[in-house]
Coordinates of C-alpha atoms and ligand atoms in Angstrom, one line a residue:
X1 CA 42.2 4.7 -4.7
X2 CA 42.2 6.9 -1.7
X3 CA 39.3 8.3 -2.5
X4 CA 37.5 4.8 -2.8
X5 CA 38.7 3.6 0.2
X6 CA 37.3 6.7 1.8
X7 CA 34.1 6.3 0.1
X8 CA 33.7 2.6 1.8
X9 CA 34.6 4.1 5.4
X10 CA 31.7 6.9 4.7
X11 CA 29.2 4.0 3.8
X12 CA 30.2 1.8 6.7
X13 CA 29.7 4.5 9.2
X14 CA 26.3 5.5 7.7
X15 CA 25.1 1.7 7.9
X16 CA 26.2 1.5 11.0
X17 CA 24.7 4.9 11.8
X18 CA 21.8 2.9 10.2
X19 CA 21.9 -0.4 12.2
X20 CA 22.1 2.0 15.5
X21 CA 19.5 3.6 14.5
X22 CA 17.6 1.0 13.7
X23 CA 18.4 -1.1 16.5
X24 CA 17.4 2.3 18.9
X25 CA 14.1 2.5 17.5
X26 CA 13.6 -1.6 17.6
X27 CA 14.3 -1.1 21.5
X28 CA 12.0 1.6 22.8
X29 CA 9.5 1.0 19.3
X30 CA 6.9 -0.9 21.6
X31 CA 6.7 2.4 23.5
X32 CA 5.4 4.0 20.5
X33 CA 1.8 3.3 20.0
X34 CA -0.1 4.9 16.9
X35 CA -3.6 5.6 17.2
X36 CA -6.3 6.0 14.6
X37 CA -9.3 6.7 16.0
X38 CA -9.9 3.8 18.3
X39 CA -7.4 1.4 16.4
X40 CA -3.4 1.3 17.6
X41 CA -0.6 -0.9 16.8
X42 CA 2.8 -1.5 18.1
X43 CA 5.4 -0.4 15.4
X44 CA 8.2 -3.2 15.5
X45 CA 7.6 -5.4 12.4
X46 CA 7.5 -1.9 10.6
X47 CA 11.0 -1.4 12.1
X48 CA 11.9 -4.5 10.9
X49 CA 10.8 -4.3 7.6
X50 CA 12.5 -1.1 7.5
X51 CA 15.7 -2.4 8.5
X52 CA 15.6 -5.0 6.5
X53 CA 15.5 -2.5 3.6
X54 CA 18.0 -0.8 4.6
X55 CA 19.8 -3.4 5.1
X56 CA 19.5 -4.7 1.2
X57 CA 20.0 -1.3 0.0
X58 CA 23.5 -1.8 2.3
X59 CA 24.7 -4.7 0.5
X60 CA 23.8 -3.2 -3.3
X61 CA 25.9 -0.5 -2.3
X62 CA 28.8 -2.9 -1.2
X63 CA 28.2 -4.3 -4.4
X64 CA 28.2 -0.9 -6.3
X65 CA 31.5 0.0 -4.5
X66 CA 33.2 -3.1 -5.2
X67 CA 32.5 -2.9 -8.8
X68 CA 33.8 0.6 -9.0
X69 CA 37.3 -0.7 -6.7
X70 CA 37.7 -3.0 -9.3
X71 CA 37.2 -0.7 -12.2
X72 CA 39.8 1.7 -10.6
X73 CA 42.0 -0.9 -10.3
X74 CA 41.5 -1.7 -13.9
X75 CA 42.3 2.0 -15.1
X76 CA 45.3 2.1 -12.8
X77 CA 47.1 -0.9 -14.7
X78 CA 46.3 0.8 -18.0
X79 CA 48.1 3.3 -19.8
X80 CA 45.8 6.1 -20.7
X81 CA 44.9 9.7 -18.7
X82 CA 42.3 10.1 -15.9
X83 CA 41.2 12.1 -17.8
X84 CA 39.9 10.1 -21.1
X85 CA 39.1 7.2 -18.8
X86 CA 36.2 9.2 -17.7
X87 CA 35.5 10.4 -20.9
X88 CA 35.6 6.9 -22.4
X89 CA 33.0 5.4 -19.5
X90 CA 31.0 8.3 -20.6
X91 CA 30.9 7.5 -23.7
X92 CA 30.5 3.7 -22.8
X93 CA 27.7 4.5 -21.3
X94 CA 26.3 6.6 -24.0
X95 CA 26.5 3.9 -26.5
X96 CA 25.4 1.4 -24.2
X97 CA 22.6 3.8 -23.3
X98 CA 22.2 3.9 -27.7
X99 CA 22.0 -0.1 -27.8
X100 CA 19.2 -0.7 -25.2
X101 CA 17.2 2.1 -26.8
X102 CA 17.4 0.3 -29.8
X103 CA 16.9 -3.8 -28.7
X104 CA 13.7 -1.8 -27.1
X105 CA 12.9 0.0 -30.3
X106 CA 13.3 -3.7 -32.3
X107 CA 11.0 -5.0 -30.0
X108 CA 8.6 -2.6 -30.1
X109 CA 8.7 -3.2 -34.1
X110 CA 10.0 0.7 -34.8
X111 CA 12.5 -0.4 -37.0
X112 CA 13.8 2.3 -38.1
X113 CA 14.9 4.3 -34.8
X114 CA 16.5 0.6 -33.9
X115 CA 19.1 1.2 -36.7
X116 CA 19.4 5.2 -35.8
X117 CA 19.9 3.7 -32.5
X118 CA 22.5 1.0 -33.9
X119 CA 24.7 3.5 -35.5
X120 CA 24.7 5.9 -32.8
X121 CA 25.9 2.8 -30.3
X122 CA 28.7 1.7 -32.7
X123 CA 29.8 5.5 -33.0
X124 CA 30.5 5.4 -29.1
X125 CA 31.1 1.6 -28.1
X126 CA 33.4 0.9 -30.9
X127 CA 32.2 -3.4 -30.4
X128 CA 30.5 -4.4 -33.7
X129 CA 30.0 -7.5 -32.6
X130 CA 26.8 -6.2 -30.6
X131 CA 25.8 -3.7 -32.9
X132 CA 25.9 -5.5 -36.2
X133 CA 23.4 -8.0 -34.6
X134 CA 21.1 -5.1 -34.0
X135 CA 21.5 -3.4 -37.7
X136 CA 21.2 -6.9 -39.2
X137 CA 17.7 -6.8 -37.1
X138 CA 16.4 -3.5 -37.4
X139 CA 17.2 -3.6 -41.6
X140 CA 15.3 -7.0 -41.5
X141 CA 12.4 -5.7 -39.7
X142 CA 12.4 -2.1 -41.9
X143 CA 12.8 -4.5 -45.2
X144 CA 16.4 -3.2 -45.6
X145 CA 17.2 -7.1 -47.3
X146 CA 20.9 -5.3 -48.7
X147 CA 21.4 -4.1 -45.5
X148 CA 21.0 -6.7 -43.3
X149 CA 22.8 -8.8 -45.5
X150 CA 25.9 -6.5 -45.4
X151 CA 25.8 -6.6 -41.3
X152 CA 25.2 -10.3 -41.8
X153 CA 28.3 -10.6 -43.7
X154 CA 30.4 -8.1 -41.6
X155 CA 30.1 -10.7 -38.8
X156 CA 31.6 -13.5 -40.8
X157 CA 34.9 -12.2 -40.1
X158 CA 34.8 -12.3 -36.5
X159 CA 34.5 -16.0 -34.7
X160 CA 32.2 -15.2 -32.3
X161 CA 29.5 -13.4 -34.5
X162 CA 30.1 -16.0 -37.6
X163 CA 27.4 -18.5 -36.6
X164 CA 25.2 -15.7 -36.4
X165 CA 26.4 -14.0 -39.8
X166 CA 25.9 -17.4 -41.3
X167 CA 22.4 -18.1 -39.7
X168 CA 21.2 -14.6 -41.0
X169 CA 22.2 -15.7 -44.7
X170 CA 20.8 -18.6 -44.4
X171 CA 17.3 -17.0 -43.3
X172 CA 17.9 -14.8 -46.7
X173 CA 18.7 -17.6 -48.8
X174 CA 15.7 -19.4 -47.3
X175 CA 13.5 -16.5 -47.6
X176 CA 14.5 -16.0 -51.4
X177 CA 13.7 -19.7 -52.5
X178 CA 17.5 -20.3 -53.3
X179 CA 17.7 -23.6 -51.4
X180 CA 21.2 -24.8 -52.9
X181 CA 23.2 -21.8 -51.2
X182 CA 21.1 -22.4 -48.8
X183 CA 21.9 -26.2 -48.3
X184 CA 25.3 -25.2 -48.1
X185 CA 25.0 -22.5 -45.9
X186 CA 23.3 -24.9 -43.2
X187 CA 26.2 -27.7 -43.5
X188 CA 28.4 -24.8 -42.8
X189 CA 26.2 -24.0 -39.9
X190 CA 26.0 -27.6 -38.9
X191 CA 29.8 -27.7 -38.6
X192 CA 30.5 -25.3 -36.7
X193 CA 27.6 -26.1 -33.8
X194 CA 26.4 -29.7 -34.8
X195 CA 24.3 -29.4 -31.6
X196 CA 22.0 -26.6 -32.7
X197 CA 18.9 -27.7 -33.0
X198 CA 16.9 -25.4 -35.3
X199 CA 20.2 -25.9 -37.2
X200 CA 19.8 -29.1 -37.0
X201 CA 16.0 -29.2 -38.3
X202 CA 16.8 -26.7 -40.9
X203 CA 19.4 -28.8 -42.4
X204 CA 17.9 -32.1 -42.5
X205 CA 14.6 -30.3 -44.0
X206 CA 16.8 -29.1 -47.0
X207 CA 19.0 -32.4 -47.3
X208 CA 15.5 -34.0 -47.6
X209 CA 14.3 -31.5 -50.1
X210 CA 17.7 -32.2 -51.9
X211 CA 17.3 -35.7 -51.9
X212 CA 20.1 -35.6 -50.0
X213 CA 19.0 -39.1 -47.7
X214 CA 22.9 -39.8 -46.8
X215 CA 23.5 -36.7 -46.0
X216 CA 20.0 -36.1 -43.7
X217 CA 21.1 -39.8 -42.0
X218 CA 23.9 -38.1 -40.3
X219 CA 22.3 -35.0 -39.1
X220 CA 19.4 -37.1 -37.8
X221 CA 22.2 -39.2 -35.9
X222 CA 23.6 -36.0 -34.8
X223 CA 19.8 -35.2 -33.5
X224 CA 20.1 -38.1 -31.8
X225 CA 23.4 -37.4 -30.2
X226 CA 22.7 -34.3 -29.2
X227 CA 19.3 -35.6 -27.3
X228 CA 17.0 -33.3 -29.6
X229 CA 15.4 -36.5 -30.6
X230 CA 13.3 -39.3 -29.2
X231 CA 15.1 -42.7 -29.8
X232 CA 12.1 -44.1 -30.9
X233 CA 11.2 -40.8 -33.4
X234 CA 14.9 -41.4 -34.9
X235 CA 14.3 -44.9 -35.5
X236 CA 11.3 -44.2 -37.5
X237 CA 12.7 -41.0 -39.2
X238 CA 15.9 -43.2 -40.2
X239 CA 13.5 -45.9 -41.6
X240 CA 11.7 -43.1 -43.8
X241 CA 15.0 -41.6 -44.8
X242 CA 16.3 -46.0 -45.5
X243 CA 13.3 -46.0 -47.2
X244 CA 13.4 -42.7 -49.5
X245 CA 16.8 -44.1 -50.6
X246 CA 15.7 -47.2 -51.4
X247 CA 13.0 -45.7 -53.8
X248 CA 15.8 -43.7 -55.4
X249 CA 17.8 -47.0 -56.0
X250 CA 14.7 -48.4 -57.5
X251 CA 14.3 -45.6 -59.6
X252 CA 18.1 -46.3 -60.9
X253 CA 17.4 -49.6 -61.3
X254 CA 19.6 -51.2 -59.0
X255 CA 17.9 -54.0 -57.5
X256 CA 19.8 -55.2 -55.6
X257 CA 21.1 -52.4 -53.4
X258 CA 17.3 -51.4 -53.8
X259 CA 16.0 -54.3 -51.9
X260 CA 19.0 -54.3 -49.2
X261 CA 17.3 -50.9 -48.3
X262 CA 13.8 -51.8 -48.5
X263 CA 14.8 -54.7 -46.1
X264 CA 16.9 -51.8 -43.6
X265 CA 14.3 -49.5 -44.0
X266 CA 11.7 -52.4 -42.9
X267 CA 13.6 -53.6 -40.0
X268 CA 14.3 -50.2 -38.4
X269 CA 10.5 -49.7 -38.4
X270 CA 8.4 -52.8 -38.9
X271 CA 5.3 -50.5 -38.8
X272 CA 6.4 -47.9 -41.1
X273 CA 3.6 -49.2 -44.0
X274 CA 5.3 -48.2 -47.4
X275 CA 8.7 -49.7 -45.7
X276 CA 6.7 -53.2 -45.3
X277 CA 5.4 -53.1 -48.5
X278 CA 8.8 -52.0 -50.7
X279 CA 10.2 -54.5 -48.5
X280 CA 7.4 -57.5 -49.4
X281 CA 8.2 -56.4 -52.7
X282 CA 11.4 -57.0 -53.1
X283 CA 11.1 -60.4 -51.7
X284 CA 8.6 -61.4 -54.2
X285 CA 11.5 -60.5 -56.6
X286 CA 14.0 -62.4 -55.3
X287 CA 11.7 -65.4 -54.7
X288 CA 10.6 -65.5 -51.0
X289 CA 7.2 -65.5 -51.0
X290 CA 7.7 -66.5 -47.4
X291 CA 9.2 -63.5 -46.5
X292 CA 7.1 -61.3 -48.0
X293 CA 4.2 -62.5 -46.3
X294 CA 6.0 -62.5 -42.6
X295 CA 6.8 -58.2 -43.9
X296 CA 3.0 -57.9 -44.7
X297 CA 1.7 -59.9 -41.6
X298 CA 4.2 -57.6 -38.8
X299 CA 2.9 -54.7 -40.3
X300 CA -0.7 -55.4 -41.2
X301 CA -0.8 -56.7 -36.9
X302 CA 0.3 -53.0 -35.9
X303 CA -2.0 -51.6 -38.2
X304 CA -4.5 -52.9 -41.5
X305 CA -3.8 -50.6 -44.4
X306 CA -5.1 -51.2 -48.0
X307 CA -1.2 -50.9 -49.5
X308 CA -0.5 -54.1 -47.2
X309 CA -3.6 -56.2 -48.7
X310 CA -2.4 -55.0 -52.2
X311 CA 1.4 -55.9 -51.8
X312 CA 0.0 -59.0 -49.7
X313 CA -2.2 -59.9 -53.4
X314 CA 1.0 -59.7 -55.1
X315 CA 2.4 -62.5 -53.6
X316 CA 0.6 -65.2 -55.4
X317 CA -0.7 -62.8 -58.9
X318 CA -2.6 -66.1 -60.4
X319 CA -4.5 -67.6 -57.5
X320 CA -8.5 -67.7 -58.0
X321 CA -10.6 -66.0 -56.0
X322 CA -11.4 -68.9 -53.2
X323 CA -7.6 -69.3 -52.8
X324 CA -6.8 -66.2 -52.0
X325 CA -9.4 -65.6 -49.7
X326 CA -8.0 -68.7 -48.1
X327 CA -4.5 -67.2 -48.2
X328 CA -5.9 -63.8 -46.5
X329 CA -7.5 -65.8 -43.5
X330 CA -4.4 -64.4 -41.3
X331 CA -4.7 -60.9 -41.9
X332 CA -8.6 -61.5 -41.6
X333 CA -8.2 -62.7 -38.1
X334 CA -5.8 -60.4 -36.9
X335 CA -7.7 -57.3 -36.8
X336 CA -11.6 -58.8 -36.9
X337 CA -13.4 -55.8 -35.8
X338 CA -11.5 -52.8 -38.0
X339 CA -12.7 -51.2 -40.6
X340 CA -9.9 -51.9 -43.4
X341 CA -10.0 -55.8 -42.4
X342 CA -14.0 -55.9 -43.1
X343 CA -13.3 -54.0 -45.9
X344 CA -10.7 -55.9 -47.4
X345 CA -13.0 -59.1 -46.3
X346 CA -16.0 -57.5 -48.5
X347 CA -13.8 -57.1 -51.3
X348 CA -12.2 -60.9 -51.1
X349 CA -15.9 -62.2 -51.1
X350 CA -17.3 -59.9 -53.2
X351 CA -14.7 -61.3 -55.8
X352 CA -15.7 -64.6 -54.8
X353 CA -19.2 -63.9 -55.8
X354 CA -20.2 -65.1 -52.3
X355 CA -22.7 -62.0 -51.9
X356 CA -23.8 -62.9 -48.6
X357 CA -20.9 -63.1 -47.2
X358 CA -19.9 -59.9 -48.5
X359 CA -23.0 -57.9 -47.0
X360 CA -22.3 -59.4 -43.4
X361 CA -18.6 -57.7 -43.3
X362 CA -19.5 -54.6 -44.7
X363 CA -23.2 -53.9 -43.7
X364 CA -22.3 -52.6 -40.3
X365 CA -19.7 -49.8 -42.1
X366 CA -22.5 -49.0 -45.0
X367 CA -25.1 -48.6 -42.1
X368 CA -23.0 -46.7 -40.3
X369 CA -23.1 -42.4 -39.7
X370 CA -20.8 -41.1 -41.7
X371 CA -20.2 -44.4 -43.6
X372 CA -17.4 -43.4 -46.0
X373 CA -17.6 -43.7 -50.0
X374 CA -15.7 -47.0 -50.6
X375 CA -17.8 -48.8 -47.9
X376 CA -20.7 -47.4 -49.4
X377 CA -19.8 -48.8 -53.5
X378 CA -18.8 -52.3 -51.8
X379 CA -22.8 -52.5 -50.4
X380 CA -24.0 -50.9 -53.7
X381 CA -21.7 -53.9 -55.2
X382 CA -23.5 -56.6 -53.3
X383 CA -26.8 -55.2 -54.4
X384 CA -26.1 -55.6 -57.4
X385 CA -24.6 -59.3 -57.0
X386 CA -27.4 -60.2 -55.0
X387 CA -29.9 -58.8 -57.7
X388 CA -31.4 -56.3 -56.4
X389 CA -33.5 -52.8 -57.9
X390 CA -31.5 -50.9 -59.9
X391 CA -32.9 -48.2 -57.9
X392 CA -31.5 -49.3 -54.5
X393 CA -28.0 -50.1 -56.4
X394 CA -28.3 -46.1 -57.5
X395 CA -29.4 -45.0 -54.2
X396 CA -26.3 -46.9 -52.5
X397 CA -23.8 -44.9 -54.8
X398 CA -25.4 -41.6 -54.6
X399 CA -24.7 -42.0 -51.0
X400 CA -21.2 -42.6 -52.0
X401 CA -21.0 -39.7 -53.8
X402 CA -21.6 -37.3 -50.9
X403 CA -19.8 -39.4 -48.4
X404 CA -16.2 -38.7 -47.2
X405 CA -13.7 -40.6 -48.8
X406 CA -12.2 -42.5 -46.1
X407 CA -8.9 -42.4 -44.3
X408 CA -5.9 -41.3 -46.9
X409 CA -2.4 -40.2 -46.7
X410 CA -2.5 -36.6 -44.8
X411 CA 0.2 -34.2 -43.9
X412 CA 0.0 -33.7 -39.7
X413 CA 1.4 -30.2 -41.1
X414 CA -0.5 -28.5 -43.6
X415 CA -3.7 -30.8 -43.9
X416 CA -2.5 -31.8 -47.7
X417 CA -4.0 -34.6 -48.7
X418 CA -1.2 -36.8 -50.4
X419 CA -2.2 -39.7 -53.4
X420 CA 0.7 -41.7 -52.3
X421 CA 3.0 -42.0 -49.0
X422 CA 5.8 -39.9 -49.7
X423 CA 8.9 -38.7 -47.3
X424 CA 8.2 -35.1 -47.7
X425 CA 4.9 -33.2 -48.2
X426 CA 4.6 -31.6 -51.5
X427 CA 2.6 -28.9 -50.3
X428 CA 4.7 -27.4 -47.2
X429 CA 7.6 -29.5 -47.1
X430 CA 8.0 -30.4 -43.8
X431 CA 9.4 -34.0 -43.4
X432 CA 7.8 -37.5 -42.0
X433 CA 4.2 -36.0 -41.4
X434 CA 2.3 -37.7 -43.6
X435 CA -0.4 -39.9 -41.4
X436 CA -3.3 -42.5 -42.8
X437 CA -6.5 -40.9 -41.2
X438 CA -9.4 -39.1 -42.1
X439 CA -9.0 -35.8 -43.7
X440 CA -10.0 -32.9 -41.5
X441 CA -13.4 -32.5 -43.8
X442 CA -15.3 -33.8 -46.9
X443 CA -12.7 -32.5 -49.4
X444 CA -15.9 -33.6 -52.3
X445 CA -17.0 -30.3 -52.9
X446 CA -19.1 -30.9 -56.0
X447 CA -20.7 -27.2 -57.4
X448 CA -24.3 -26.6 -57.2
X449 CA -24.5 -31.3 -57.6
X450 CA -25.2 -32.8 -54.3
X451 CA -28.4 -31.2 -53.9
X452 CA -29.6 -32.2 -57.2
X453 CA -29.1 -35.6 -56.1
X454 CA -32.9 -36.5 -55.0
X455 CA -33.8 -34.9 -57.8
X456 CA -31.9 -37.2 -60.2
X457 CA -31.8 -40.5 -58.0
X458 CA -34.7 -39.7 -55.8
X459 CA -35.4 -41.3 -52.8
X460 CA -37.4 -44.1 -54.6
X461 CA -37.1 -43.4 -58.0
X462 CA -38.8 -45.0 -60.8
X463 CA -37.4 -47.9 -62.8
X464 CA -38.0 -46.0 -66.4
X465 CA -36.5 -42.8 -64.9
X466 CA -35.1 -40.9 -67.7
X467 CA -32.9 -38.8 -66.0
X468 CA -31.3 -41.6 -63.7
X469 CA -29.7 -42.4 -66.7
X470 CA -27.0 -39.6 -65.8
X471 CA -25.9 -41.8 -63.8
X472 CA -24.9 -44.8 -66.0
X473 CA -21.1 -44.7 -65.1
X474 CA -21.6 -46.3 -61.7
X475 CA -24.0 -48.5 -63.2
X476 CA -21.3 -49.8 -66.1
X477 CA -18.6 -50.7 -62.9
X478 CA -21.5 -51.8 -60.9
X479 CA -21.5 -54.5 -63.9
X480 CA -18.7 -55.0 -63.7
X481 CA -18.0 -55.6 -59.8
X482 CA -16.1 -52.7 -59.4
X483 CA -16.2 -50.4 -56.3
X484 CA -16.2 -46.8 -58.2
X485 CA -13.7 -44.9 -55.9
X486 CA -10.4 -43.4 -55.7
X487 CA -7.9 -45.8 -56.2
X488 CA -5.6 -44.8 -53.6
X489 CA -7.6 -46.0 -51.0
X490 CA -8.7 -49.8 -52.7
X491 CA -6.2 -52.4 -52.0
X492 CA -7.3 -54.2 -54.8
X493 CA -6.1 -52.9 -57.5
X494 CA -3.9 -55.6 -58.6
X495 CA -5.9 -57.8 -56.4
X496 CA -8.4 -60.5 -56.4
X497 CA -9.9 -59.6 -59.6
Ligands
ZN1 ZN1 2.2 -30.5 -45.5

């Protein structure tokens, strides 16, 4: 204690011997003039700067001091020896000295000296709260799975490494494929810090995965809670998750319950397509055409999609042709100018033999760079309505066959291309990234074909060509007014035929 206070009187005389000093030199400094070669200056600001300096270096060993006062203190009120206490910050500050070395050797990926390093630091600091953490890390990194696990589960028993201990399990389980311990693991997780995001995330990806919808409702309203989540990204996720139970209902059988949710699911997000469409659906069953159409019109204004024209069809299954192009006229107007509408308008007409009409709504898409494959069958369609060569018909869907196939369901993720919309992709996983665009590329690869093509077509090909017969398929649903393309993407398929 002396001692300390002694130590403080030695620095305050030495920065005030300092400040003296300092303020001395600051007084007569303008006297001194340094000069190189024919260049001088006037030394003050140096001074200052110096000063200044010393000034800092003043206070950080005020700082130093008052630390160490309070250290002795410390020692004074406890019961061991002088002499141990010094022994004990030695070793502190061995094992401290043990734990940086190895955080820098786990950063620097040597992951092996980090869990020398770890042992070395427990042996001296005693607190396996902060070296667990670092074994857990370093036997991860070296591959050490049985290890890490261990350390993982030695902090389980202490509460303020168990959210950690649990975390690293659940990483293993994850890691491993064993998603039900691992489900469990994360509601554990959840509970004990329900604002966490990556929890969070991590849960609701497995609930999903689980089929767990319920259960992924309340950790998306916890998202929301917590302010990890746009209101306007829950609303939609909570309309896909409505929705994915309402499928499941459907799947049971349970109509009723099954169209409440297709109905919740539709008025959390109007837009949310498959939502409108389960939703139309069940209105057709219960009788309200009406309805249904109001569903299908909301969602077809914030966005034409073929599934909308289809469910829209199924409204009225009987009508001819005429009618239900007269029934489509407001879906036709709201959207004049895109692509699905002039589409969809082909395909009315085209069932209502009106050929001409057909060609004017999708001639500009056919003609178009990069026209895709069902635009391109509609006009090979017409052709054949209106009577033309067989030849042009063939060169029409040859084009098809090499164009893209038009905008589909694709995972924002992974780039999967998905047949129908589902909540999850089935290739990576993640949740409520499935988009209707364009895949990234022409996923048509066809071996060693599409160059063969003006070879077998040929640019004008003759009517008696042998060969051309190859291509007799598309000539059999030309006959029969059939666009030849993937299904997914035609709206008609309980349609207007
Ligand atoms: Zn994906």
């Amino acid at each position: 204690m002396l001692w300390s206070v002694l130590k403080i009187l030695i620095f305050v005389v030495i920065v005030a011997a300092l400040a003296m000093g300092a303020g001395y030199i600051m007084e007569y400094g303008p006297d001194v003039v340094l000069r190189v070669g024919s260049y001088e200056f006037a030394p003050s600001p140096l001074i200052a700067i110096i000063c200044a300096l010393v000034l800092l270096l003043a206070v950080w060993l005020l700082l130093k001091l008052a630390g160490l006062l309070v250290a002795v203190v410390r020692f004074l009120n406890g019961d061991e020896t002088a002499m141990s206490r010094y022994f004990d910050r030695h070793r502190e500050k061995r094992g401290y000295d043990a734990l940086s070395e190895g955080m820098m050797a786990l950063a620097s990926g040597e992951g092996q000296l980090a869990l020398t390093k770890a042992h070395r630091a427990e042996r001296y600091l005693g607190k396996p709260e902060l070296t667990r953490l670092l074994t857990a890390q370093a036997a991860e990194q070296v591959g050490d799975r049985k290890t890490a696990e261990e350390a993982y589960k030695a902090m389980l028993t202490d509460d303020r490494t168990r959210f950690v201990g649990v975390r690293g399990i659940l990483k293993q389980k994850l890691a491993e494929g064993d998603t039900d311990t691992a489900l469990k693991l994360a509601e554990k997780a959840f509970s004990m810090k329900p604002g966490h995001e990556e929890m969070q995330d991590t849960l609701l990806k497995l609930q999903a995965e689980h089929s767990d919808w319920e259960g992924a409702r309340k950790t998306l309203n916890a998202k929301l809670k917590h302010g990890t989540l746009p209101r306007e990204v829950h609303r939609r996720r909570d309309a896909v998750l409505a929705l994915s139970e309402a499928k499941e209902v459907i799947a049971e059988g349970q109509t009723i319950e099954a169209r409440e949710s297709a109905i919740e699911a539709n008025r959390l997000s109007p837009d949310l397509i498959p939502a409108a469409v389960m939703a139309a659906r069940s209105y057709i069953e219960q009788g309200k055409p009406k309805y249904a159409a109001r569903v299908i019109r909301k969602a077809w204004d914030v966005r034409p999609h073929p599934d909308l024209a289809a469910a829209f069809a199924e409204i009225a299954p009987a009508e001819n042709a005429a009618a239900r192009l007269k029934r489509f006229q407001p879906l036709l107007k709201a959207h004049p100018e895109n692509d699905e509408t002039r589409l969809l308008t082909a395909e009315l007409h085209l069932a209502n033999e009106d050929f001409p009409a057909a060609r004017k709504a999708v001639a500009p898409l056919a003609s178009a760079e990069g026209a895709n494959a069902r635009a391109l069958t509609i006009m090979a369609a017409v052709e054949r309505g209106e009577g033309s060569d067989d030849h042009i018909v063939r060169a029409w869907l040859a084009r098809a066959l090499a164009a893209p196939r038009g905008p589909q369901w694709v995972c924002d993720n992974c780039q999967n291309i998905e047949g129908a919309w589902a909540p999850i992709c089935s290739n990576c996983g993640a949740f409520d990234t499935l988009t209707w665009r364009e895949p990234p590329m022409a996923e048509v690869a066809m071996p060693g074909g599409l160059e063969m093509l003006p070879l077998i077509v040929g640019p004008t090909p003759k009517p008696e060509d042998e060969e051309a017969s190859t291509l007799v398929i598309h000539k059999d649903a030309v006959e029969d007014a059939e666009p030849v393309e993937d299904p997914d993407t035609k709206p008609e398929d309980e349609g207007p035929k």
